[in-house]
mmCIF file of C-alpha atoms in Angstrom:
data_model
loop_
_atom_site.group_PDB
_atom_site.id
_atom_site.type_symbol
_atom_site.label_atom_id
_atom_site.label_comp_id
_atom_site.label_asym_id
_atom_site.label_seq_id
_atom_site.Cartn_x
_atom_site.Cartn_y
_atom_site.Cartn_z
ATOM 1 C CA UNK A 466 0.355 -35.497 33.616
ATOM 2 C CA UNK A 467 1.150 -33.722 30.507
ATOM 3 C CA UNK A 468 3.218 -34.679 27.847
ATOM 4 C CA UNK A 469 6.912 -33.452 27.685
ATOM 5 C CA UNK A 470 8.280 -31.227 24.574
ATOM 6 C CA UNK A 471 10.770 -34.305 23.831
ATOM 7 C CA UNK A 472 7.423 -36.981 24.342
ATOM 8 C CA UNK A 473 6.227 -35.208 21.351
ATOM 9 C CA UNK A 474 8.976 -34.252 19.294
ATOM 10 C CA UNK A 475 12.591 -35.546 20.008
ATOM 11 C CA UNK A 476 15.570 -33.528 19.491
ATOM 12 C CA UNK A 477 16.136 -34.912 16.409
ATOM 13 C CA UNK A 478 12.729 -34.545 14.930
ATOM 14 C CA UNK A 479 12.746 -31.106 15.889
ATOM 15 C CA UNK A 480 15.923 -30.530 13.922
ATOM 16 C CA UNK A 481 15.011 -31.942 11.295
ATOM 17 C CA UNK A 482 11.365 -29.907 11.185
ATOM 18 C CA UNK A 483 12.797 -27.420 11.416
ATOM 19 C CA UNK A 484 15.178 -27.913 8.527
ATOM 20 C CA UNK A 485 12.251 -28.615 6.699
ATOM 21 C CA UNK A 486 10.691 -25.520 7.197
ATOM 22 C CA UNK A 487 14.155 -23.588 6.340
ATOM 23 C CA UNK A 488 14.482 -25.554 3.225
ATOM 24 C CA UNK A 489 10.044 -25.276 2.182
ATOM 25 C CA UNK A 490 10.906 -21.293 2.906
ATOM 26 C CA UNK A 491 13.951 -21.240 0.558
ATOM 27 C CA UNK A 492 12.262 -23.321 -2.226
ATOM 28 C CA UNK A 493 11.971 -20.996 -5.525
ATOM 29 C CA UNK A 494 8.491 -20.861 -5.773
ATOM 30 C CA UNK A 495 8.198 -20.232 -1.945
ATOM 31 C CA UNK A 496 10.967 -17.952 -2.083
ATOM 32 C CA UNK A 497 9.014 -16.093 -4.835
ATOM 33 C CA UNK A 498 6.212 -15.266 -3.700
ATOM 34 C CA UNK A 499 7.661 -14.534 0.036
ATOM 35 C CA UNK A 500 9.860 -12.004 -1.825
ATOM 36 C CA UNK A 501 7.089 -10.498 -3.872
ATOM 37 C CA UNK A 502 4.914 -10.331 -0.482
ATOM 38 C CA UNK A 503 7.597 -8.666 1.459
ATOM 39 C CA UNK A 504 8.745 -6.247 -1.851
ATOM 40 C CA UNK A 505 4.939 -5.683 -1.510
ATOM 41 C CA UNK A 506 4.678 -4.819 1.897
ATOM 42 C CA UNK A 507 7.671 -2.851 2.151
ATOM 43 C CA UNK A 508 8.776 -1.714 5.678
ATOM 44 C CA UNK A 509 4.354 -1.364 6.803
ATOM 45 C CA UNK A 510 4.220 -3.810 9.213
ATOM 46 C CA UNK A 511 0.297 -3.971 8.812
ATOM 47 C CA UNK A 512 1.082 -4.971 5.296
ATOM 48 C CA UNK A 513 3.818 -7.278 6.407
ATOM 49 C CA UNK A 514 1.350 -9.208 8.705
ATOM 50 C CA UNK A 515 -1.585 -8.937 5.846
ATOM 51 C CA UNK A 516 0.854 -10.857 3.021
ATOM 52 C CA UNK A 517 4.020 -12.433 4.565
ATOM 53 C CA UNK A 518 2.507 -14.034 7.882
ATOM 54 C CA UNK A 519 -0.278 -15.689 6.107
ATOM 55 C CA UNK A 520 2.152 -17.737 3.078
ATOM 56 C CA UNK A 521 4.692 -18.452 5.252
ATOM 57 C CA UNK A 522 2.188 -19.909 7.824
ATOM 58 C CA UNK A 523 0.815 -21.818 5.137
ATOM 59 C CA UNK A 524 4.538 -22.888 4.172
ATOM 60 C CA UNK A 525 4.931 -23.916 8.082
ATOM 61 C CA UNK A 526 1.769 -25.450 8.308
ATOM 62 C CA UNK A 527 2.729 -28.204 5.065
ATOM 63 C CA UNK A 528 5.782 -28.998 6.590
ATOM 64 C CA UNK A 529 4.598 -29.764 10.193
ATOM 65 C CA UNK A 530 1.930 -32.203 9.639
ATOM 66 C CA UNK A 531 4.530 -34.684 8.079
ATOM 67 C CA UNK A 532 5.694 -34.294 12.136
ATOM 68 C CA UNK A 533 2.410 -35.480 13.448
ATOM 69 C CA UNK A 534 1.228 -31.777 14.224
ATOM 70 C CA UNK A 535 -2.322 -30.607 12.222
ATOM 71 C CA UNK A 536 -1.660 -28.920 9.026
ATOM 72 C CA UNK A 537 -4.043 -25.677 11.402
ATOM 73 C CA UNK A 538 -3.367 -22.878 13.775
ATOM 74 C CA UNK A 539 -3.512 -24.667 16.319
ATOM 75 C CA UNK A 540 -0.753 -27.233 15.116
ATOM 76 C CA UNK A 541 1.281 -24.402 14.001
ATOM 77 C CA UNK A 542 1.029 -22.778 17.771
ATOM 78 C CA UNK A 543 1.625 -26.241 19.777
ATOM 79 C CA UNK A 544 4.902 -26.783 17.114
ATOM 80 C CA UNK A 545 6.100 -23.115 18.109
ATOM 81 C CA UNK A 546 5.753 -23.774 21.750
ATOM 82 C CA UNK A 547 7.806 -27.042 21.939
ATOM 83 C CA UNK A 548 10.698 -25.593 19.934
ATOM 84 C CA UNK A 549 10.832 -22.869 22.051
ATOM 85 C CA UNK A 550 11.078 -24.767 24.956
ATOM 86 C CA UNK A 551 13.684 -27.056 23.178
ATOM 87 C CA UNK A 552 15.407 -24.397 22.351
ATOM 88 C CA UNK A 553 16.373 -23.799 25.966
ATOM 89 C CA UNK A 554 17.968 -27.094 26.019
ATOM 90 C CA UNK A 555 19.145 -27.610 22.686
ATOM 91 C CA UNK A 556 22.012 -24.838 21.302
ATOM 92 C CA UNK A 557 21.504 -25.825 17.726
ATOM 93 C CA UNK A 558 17.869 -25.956 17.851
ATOM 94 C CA UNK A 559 17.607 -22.591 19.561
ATOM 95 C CA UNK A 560 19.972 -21.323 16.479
ATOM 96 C CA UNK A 561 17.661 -22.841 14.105
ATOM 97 C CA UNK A 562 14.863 -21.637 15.565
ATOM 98 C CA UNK A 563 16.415 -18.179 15.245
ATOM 99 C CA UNK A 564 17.242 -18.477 11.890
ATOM 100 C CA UNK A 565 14.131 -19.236 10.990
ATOM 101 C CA UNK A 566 12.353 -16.073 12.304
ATOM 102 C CA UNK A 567 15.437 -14.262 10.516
ATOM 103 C CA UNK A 568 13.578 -15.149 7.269
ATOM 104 C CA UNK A 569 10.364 -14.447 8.681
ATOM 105 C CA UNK A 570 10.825 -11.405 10.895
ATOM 106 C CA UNK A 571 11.757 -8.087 9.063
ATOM 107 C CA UNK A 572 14.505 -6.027 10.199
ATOM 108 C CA UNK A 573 13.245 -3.489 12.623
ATOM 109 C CA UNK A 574 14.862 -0.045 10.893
ATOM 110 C CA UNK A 575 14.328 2.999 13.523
ATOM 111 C CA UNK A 576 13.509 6.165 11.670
ATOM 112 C CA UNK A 577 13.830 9.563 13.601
ATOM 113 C CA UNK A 578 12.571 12.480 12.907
ATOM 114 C CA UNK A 579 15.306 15.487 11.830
ATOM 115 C CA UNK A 580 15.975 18.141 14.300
ATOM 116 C CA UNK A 581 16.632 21.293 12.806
ATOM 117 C CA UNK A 582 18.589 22.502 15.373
ATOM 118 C CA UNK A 583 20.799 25.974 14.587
#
């Protein structure tokens, strides 16, 4: 039998992860260096993935072991999946969750090519 989300993290401890990772994110020298990253890789995505993902999974990655997850990928992945499935019981976790990937995710801008119609 495996273990359910709320076995391993209760509502509350999700919540408050992830208002630790919110807060880590936001801390100046985190916010900093995420800024500088994502100034950095401007709107390539490659780039993006080569200098944001990797801080801010280290960021993530801090916060979560003081949740009983490893400080790894694999701790990082196994958090992600049981707030997403929290999030489809819990309203305030699923906004949390999505404010979270607001300060991760960039804004998708869609650029189309000019028609020079006459």
């Amino acid at each position: 039998m495996s273990a359910t989300p709320t076995s391993v993290l209760s509502i509350e401890r999700a919540k408050a992860s992830l208002r630790d990772i919110i807060t880590a994110l936001s801390m100046p020298d985190h916010a900093t260096r995420l800024t500088e990253a994502k100034n950095n890789a401007g709107n390539d995505m490659m780039m993006y993935m080569q200098l944001v993902f990797p801080l801010a999974t280290q960021i993530q990655q801090d916060v979560i072991q003081n949740y009983g997850f490893p400080a790894d990928r694999e701790g990082l992945l196994e958090f992600t999946r049981i707030i997403k499935m929290l999030a489809k019981e819990n309203e305030e976790i699923a906004q949390m969750d999505e404010d979270l990937r607001s300060l991760l995710i960039p804004s998708m801008v869609l650029t189309y090519p000019q028609s020079n119609a006459n």
